[in-house]
Amino acid sequence: MLKLYYKFNFATEPKYYNADEKINGKTMAEHLRFSVAYWHTFTEDLSDPFGVGTALRDWDSLDEMEKAKARVDAIFEFMDKTGIEYFCFHDVDIAPEGNTLEESNKNLDEIVELIKKKMNETGKKLLWNTTNNFTHERFVHGAATSSNADVFAYTAAKVKKSLEIAKTLGSENFVFWGGREGYESLLNTDMKLELDNLAKFFKMAIAYAEEIGYKGQFLIEPKPKEPTTHQYDTDVATSHAFLQKYDLDKHFKFNIEANHATLAGHSFQHELRYARDNQMLGSVDANQGHPQLGWDTDEFPTDFYDTTLAMYEILKNGGLAPGGLNFDAKPRRTSFKQEDLVLTHIAGMDAFALGLRVASKMIEDEFFEKIVEKKYSSFASGIGKQIVEGEVSFKELENHALNLTTIDNESDHLEVIKSEINQYILNINNQ
Ligand code: XUL
Ligand code: CO
């Protein structure tokens, strides 16, 4: 058995997360549905564009297939020790690619069998799996939006295999993150053809899932840029319009990543709200960006203000199930020890547990609901109610406006709202 950490001292124990504690009738584990990302926690070497990998891992010296098997042992030990119930992976995270597609599929079969055995023994579950159609050089022009039809076909073969894996392992969701589905420049891009092809690709994926009886929830994970200059699944609103245009919206929900939201110039809460308001909130990639860096830093979530507002949206959504909170996050390059894998996850679990506690108290007090009800009270009666109910036209509205002697607006007192949120967070342990 691999030794994942050397001592489990006091500092590593969660302060706010308590899996079995009930909040509003559900345990914290049921509310939060934490998941480990195979790629960041078990294959990431912490290299950056200026320096080599610094991560020290017990499996570093093994050859590729042995390494893949060691990582299976490691992730199940990790889930056991951290109390995390779910995990997520890309096809290439769990098994090395072979020289041919056939060889890659054979490697996958061997590791999937091992994973299935471990899942049966431990009761741990697969939150979602996905396909890596961006790292290999064949995907230089994209995958389902590539200008090369052979690459489109190769991508289909890989997603077909991943759907079969999803079915075998009972994956609760299946994710499509855009990878290189986007463009470097419009000067040489047929955007319409690429988007039409992408829609055809999704229709084939839906048809194949139906054919094999895979019933997991399909999720799109929006991101505005990186690796391409313009990613087609820019944000929730853009991706929702795409899904509606091609009549695909009934088949998908969104997997919303905090750092992707901020890269798109939105807040994490904005993306969650947009999805929730459209019944499209499916799952979350729980991480955070760095306020001074303009790229996808995939940091572990520690900002409790953000996690509070995120948990508010998630609770108002009625939870995330069958989705969850997947830590699509990696330790900093300077946090290179194996024990950092545990420490970072506990920091993230605690930040979301704190957010859950605070958001749940705010909902109990109807904190935001009362503010919003007061702000929009003009639409609860009179002319406002008539507008909401679609009973008036420009003529009645003009008549109403002509009879107005004054227009009175109220102050938002936004700073008071923020200060009251601070009080909720600071007082959460005394309630
Ligand atoms: C990339 C990203 C991916 C997806 C899965 O920014 O978030 O890891 O979550 O492909
Ligand atoms: Co992600």
XYZ file of C-alpha atoms and ligand atoms in Angstrom:
442
model
C 0.000 0.000 0.000
C 1.355 3.435 -0.902
C 2.000 5.797 1.943
C 0.188 9.001 1.063
C 1.078 11.133 3.984
C 3.462 10.782 6.783
C 1.577 12.209 9.708
C -1.965 13.358 10.157
C -1.415 16.121 12.637
C -3.932 18.468 14.221
C -3.511 21.129 11.554
C -4.810 18.784 8.872
C -8.136 18.049 10.538
C -11.134 19.813 9.010
C -12.484 22.609 11.198
C -15.847 23.156 9.516
C -16.454 19.967 7.522
C -18.158 17.195 9.393
C -19.475 14.608 6.914
C -22.331 13.258 9.071
C -23.560 16.534 10.575
C -27.041 17.425 9.360
C -27.828 20.832 7.960
C -31.444 21.378 6.956
C -32.218 17.676 6.902
C -29.233 16.559 4.788
C -25.735 15.578 5.903
C -22.821 17.775 4.886
C -21.541 14.890 2.744
C -24.894 14.814 0.893
C -24.904 18.568 0.385
C -21.304 18.887 -0.789
C -20.591 15.649 -2.717
C -16.831 16.333 -2.891
C -14.788 14.747 -5.658
C -11.055 14.273 -6.337
C -9.733 15.180 -9.811
C -7.452 12.370 -11.022
C -5.457 14.702 -13.273
C -4.473 17.318 -10.721
C -3.997 15.008 -7.771
C -2.482 11.910 -9.377
C -0.931 12.814 -12.745
C 0.022 16.511 -12.351
C 3.794 17.104 -11.972
C 3.460 20.844 -11.085
C 5.593 22.039 -14.005
C 4.979 25.528 -15.421
C 6.088 27.166 -18.709
C 9.370 28.207 -17.033
C 10.238 25.202 -14.949
C 10.147 21.432 -14.630
C 7.761 19.500 -12.432
C 8.495 19.683 -8.709
C 5.926 17.167 -7.416
C 7.398 14.317 -5.382
C 5.207 11.235 -5.657
C 5.742 7.632 -4.576
C 4.947 6.350 -8.091
C 7.386 8.643 -9.989
C 9.951 5.954 -10.852
C 7.517 3.283 -12.120
C 7.013 2.510 -15.812
C 3.811 3.748 -17.484
C 1.432 0.818 -16.913
C 2.762 0.139 -13.388
C 2.366 3.826 -12.633
C -1.248 3.704 -13.813
C -1.937 0.800 -11.457
C -0.173 2.497 -8.530
C -2.294 5.583 -9.076
C -5.477 3.498 -8.797
C -4.285 2.226 -5.399
C -3.303 5.754 -4.431
C -6.616 7.440 -5.284
C -8.675 4.860 -3.397
C -6.403 5.185 -0.353
C -6.662 8.960 -0.693
C -10.478 8.898 -0.812
C -10.544 6.597 2.189
C -8.274 8.844 4.280
C -9.885 12.156 3.330
C -13.465 10.857 3.451
C -14.100 12.028 -0.132
C -16.719 9.827 -1.800
C -16.324 10.697 -5.511
C -13.649 11.018 -8.185
C -13.401 12.244 -11.799
C -11.021 11.473 -14.657
C -10.158 11.938 -18.335
C -9.408 8.755 -20.324
C -5.678 9.595 -20.537
C -5.407 10.225 -16.773
C -6.074 6.619 -15.858
C -4.125 4.741 -18.562
C -1.271 5.642 -20.927
C -2.062 6.140 -24.604
C -0.685 3.327 -26.783
C 0.807 3.592 -30.272
C -2.598 2.880 -31.810
C -6.179 3.562 -30.801
C -6.624 -0.154 -30.264
C -3.660 -0.276 -27.879
C -4.952 2.752 -25.960
C -8.332 1.066 -25.578
C -6.650 -2.125 -24.333
C -4.755 -0.145 -21.675
C -8.000 1.527 -20.652
C -9.813 -1.819 -20.359
C -7.137 -3.152 -18.014
C -7.267 -0.135 -15.686
C -11.064 0.246 -15.813
C -11.351 -3.318 -14.575
C -9.063 -2.478 -11.630
C -11.044 0.678 -10.858
C -14.321 -1.208 -10.993
C -13.021 -3.775 -8.506
C -11.888 -1.020 -6.133
C -15.232 0.794 -6.464
C -17.090 -2.397 -5.553
C -14.834 -3.003 -2.551
C -14.986 0.540 -1.169
C -18.345 1.970 -2.299
C -16.564 5.046 -3.758
C -18.301 6.487 -6.840
C -17.438 8.113 -10.136
C -18.919 11.639 -10.266
C -17.972 12.039 -13.926
C -15.551 10.970 -16.567
C -14.552 12.754 -19.743
C -12.227 12.472 -22.725
C -8.962 14.322 -23.203
C -9.189 15.564 -26.805
C -6.673 18.375 -26.485
C -3.206 17.272 -25.264
C -2.039 15.041 -28.150
C -0.665 16.801 -31.267
C -3.410 15.311 -33.461
C -5.751 17.827 -31.783
C -3.719 20.826 -32.946
C -6.745 22.262 -34.834
C -9.313 21.106 -32.293
C -11.257 17.859 -31.983
C -14.976 17.885 -32.926
C -14.348 21.345 -34.427
C -11.108 20.388 -36.195
C -10.655 21.342 -39.860
C -9.511 17.737 -40.382
C -12.363 15.198 -40.754
C -10.056 12.329 -39.683
C -9.575 14.082 -36.342
C -13.366 14.454 -36.007
C -13.642 10.679 -36.490
C -10.806 9.937 -34.030
C -12.491 12.173 -31.449
C -15.763 10.307 -31.943
C -13.977 6.988 -31.368
C -12.444 8.294 -28.125
C -15.736 9.685 -26.805
C -17.483 6.418 -27.775
C -14.970 4.507 -25.636
C -15.370 6.972 -22.741
C -19.162 6.565 -22.842
C -18.690 2.813 -22.609
C -16.420 3.357 -19.586
C -19.054 5.673 -18.064
C -21.631 2.916 -18.432
C -19.313 0.223 -17.001
C -18.395 2.309 -13.949
C -21.845 3.824 -13.403
C -20.543 7.355 -13.852
C -23.214 9.758 -12.563
C -22.369 12.414 -15.182
C -20.356 12.760 -18.368
C -18.454 15.999 -19.046
C -17.602 17.818 -22.266
C -15.085 20.579 -21.645
C -14.187 22.429 -24.864
C -10.466 21.573 -24.862
C -9.355 23.080 -28.190
C -12.891 23.639 -29.542
C -12.362 27.260 -30.536
C -10.055 29.242 -32.763
C -6.743 31.105 -32.811
C -7.943 33.514 -35.500
C -11.084 34.142 -37.537
C -8.859 34.927 -40.562
C -8.755 31.236 -41.465
C -11.759 29.834 -39.576
C -15.178 28.705 -40.810
C -16.921 29.296 -37.501
C -20.330 28.233 -38.813
C -19.073 24.874 -40.112
C -17.169 24.221 -36.877
C -20.205 24.952 -34.681
C -22.535 22.926 -36.939
C -20.069 20.028 -36.692
C -19.890 20.368 -32.909
C -23.695 20.136 -32.691
C -23.670 17.039 -34.944
C -21.008 15.529 -32.692
C -23.144 16.081 -29.576
C -26.174 14.529 -31.305
C -24.118 11.429 -32.108
C -22.925 11.252 -28.483
C -26.536 11.417 -27.240
C -27.583 8.724 -29.725
C -24.731 6.418 -28.689
C -25.439 6.882 -24.953
C -29.066 5.928 -25.660
C -27.971 2.948 -27.716
C -25.812 1.487 -24.918
C -28.252 2.480 -22.158
C -25.978 5.010 -20.447
C -28.208 7.266 -18.359
C -25.766 9.727 -16.697
C -26.282 13.495 -16.980
C -24.396 15.167 -19.860
C -22.578 18.343 -18.798
C -20.937 21.160 -20.772
C -18.103 22.966 -18.963
C -17.809 26.546 -20.275
C -14.484 28.410 -20.482
C -13.786 31.613 -22.474
C -10.121 31.211 -23.472
C -7.067 29.017 -22.887
C -5.857 27.013 -24.691
C -7.477 28.712 -27.718
C -7.839 32.463 -28.067
C -11.605 32.074 -28.241
C -13.260 28.972 -26.806
C -16.706 28.305 -28.290
C -18.211 27.400 -24.880
C -17.315 30.882 -23.636
C -19.697 31.082 -20.692
C -23.060 29.711 -19.560
C -25.153 32.201 -21.561
C -23.216 31.606 -24.804
C -23.269 27.837 -24.389
C -26.974 27.887 -23.509
C -27.734 29.804 -26.722
C -25.715 27.215 -28.699
C -27.599 24.329 -27.085
C -30.963 26.000 -27.735
C -30.117 26.802 -31.367
C -29.370 23.144 -32.107
C -32.219 21.798 -29.970
C -29.768 20.153 -27.571
C -30.702 21.952 -24.339
C -32.895 19.126 -22.968
C -29.907 16.783 -23.019
C -27.350 18.892 -21.148
C -26.690 20.846 -17.977
C -23.590 22.840 -17.037
C -20.505 21.991 -15.041
C -19.447 25.403 -13.768
C -15.835 26.057 -12.854
C -15.081 29.067 -10.640
C -11.818 30.010 -12.382
C -13.462 29.737 -15.828
C -16.182 32.138 -14.680
C -13.644 34.746 -13.607
C -11.642 34.296 -16.834
C -14.892 35.113 -18.672
C -15.137 38.368 -16.713
C -17.975 37.064 -14.544
C -18.166 36.159 -10.895
C -18.504 32.478 -9.945
C -21.920 33.380 -8.513
C -23.030 34.934 -11.818
C -22.414 31.715 -13.745
C -24.144 29.638 -11.068
C -27.116 32.029 -11.015
C -27.462 32.094 -14.805
C -27.488 28.309 -14.916
C -29.853 27.982 -11.933
C -32.337 30.491 -13.339
C -32.489 28.363 -16.516
C -32.676 24.977 -14.708
C -29.256 24.165 -16.149
C -27.051 23.950 -13.026
C -25.601 20.441 -13.008
C -22.239 20.317 -11.247
C -19.293 22.439 -10.117
C -15.530 22.393 -10.625
C -14.552 23.843 -7.264
C -11.437 25.972 -7.471
C -10.453 29.643 -7.593
C -8.317 31.892 -9.779
C -5.725 34.374 -8.586
C -6.948 37.989 -8.586
C -3.668 39.284 -10.052
C -3.094 36.555 -12.653
C -5.061 36.408 -15.885
C -4.992 32.666 -16.490
C -6.499 29.438 -15.199
C -4.465 28.973 -12.005
C -6.756 26.206 -10.662
C -6.103 27.023 -7.011
C -7.841 25.179 -4.225
C -10.875 27.164 -3.091
C -10.149 28.994 0.167
C -12.058 32.260 -0.299
C -15.013 31.790 2.047
C -16.890 34.824 0.703
C -17.006 33.124 -2.705
C -17.880 29.712 -1.280
C -20.707 31.267 0.762
C -22.298 32.869 -2.297
C -21.717 29.688 -4.331
C -23.383 27.561 -1.658
C -26.286 30.018 -1.561
C -26.888 29.371 -5.287
C -26.411 25.616 -4.868
C -28.858 25.398 -1.942
C -31.431 27.500 -3.822
C -30.962 25.051 -6.720
C -32.056 22.234 -4.407
C -28.477 20.879 -4.391
C -26.311 19.567 -7.200
C -27.041 15.834 -7.281
C -26.298 13.899 -9.438
C -23.534 16.532 -9.778
C -21.113 17.502 -7.028
C -18.157 19.673 -6.059
C -15.139 18.403 -7.952
C -11.795 19.842 -6.830
C -10.434 20.754 -10.269
C -7.512 22.290 -8.397
C -3.814 21.704 -7.891
C -1.303 22.577 -5.197
C 1.038 25.485 -6.012
C 4.369 24.465 -7.569
C 5.964 25.292 -4.225
C 3.649 22.856 -2.356
C 5.309 19.808 -3.877
C 5.118 17.167 -1.148
C 2.702 14.266 -1.221
C 1.155 15.418 2.053
C 0.170 18.663 0.285
C -2.401 16.637 -1.643
C -4.234 15.988 1.625
C -3.704 19.455 3.085
C -5.028 21.232 -0.019
C -8.164 19.093 -0.199
C -8.928 19.666 3.471
C -8.515 23.422 2.973
C -11.005 23.265 0.078
C -13.460 21.049 1.959
C -13.384 23.425 4.913
C -13.962 26.511 2.741
C -17.074 24.940 1.195
C -18.301 23.572 4.535
C -18.053 27.077 5.998
C -19.858 28.455 2.942
C -22.585 25.823 3.397
C -23.071 26.703 7.068
C -23.291 30.444 6.396
C -25.480 30.183 3.279
C -27.863 27.827 5.032
C -28.277 30.297 7.933
C -28.855 33.150 5.471
C -31.537 31.163 3.677
C -33.183 30.303 7.008
C -33.322 34.049 7.778
C -34.433 34.852 4.178
C -31.594 37.393 4.139
C -31.340 37.931 0.350
C -35.012 37.134 -0.262
C -36.162 40.010 1.987
C -33.727 42.436 0.331
C -34.899 41.474 -3.165
C -38.592 41.459 -2.217
C -38.288 45.020 -0.893
C -36.264 46.208 -3.895
C -38.833 44.935 -6.429
C -41.965 45.716 -4.385
C -43.228 48.081 -7.129
C -43.900 44.982 -9.247
C -46.052 43.325 -6.540
C -49.101 45.570 -7.011
C -50.619 48.258 -9.241
C -49.016 49.012 -12.600
C -45.967 46.828 -11.755
C -48.174 43.776 -11.197
C -49.938 44.491 -14.486
C -46.543 44.592 -16.280
C -45.493 41.279 -14.727
C -48.788 39.680 -15.714
C -48.561 40.980 -19.286
C -51.777 43.006 -18.992
C -50.548 46.379 -20.294
C -49.245 47.846 -23.557
C -47.288 51.025 -24.339
C -50.580 52.999 -24.400
C -51.553 52.192 -20.764
C -47.939 52.716 -19.692
C -47.859 56.126 -21.395
C -51.083 57.026 -19.616
C -49.549 55.944 -16.278
C -46.377 57.958 -16.980
C -48.341 61.097 -17.934
C -50.124 60.989 -14.571
C -46.915 60.721 -12.518
C -46.020 63.847 -10.604
C -42.754 62.466 -9.136
C -40.607 59.336 -9.546
C -39.134 58.141 -6.248
C -36.181 55.723 -6.259
C -34.781 54.033 -3.142
C -31.112 53.749 -2.122
C -29.746 50.183 -2.352
C -27.573 50.518 0.787
C -25.292 47.945 -0.860
C -22.461 48.578 1.604
C -24.761 47.677 4.502
C -25.632 44.394 2.770
C -21.926 43.556 2.430
C -21.268 44.449 6.040
C -24.143 42.210 7.168
C -22.728 39.314 5.133
C -19.431 39.810 6.995
C -21.330 39.570 10.280
C -22.930 36.265 9.212
C -19.506 34.810 8.373
C -17.857 36.079 11.540
C -20.678 34.871 13.792
C -21.251 31.442 12.249
C -19.582 29.573 15.126
C -21.723 31.327 17.759
C -25.087 30.425 16.232
C -9.627 22.790 -18.034
C -10.569 22.047 -17.203
C -10.664 20.584 -17.459
C -12.048 20.048 -17.376
C -12.169 18.611 -17.801
O -9.555 24.133 -17.738
O -11.209 22.591 -16.321
O -9.813 19.919 -16.598
O -12.568 20.162 -16.086
O -11.685 18.376 -19.065
Co -12.647 21.937 -14.988
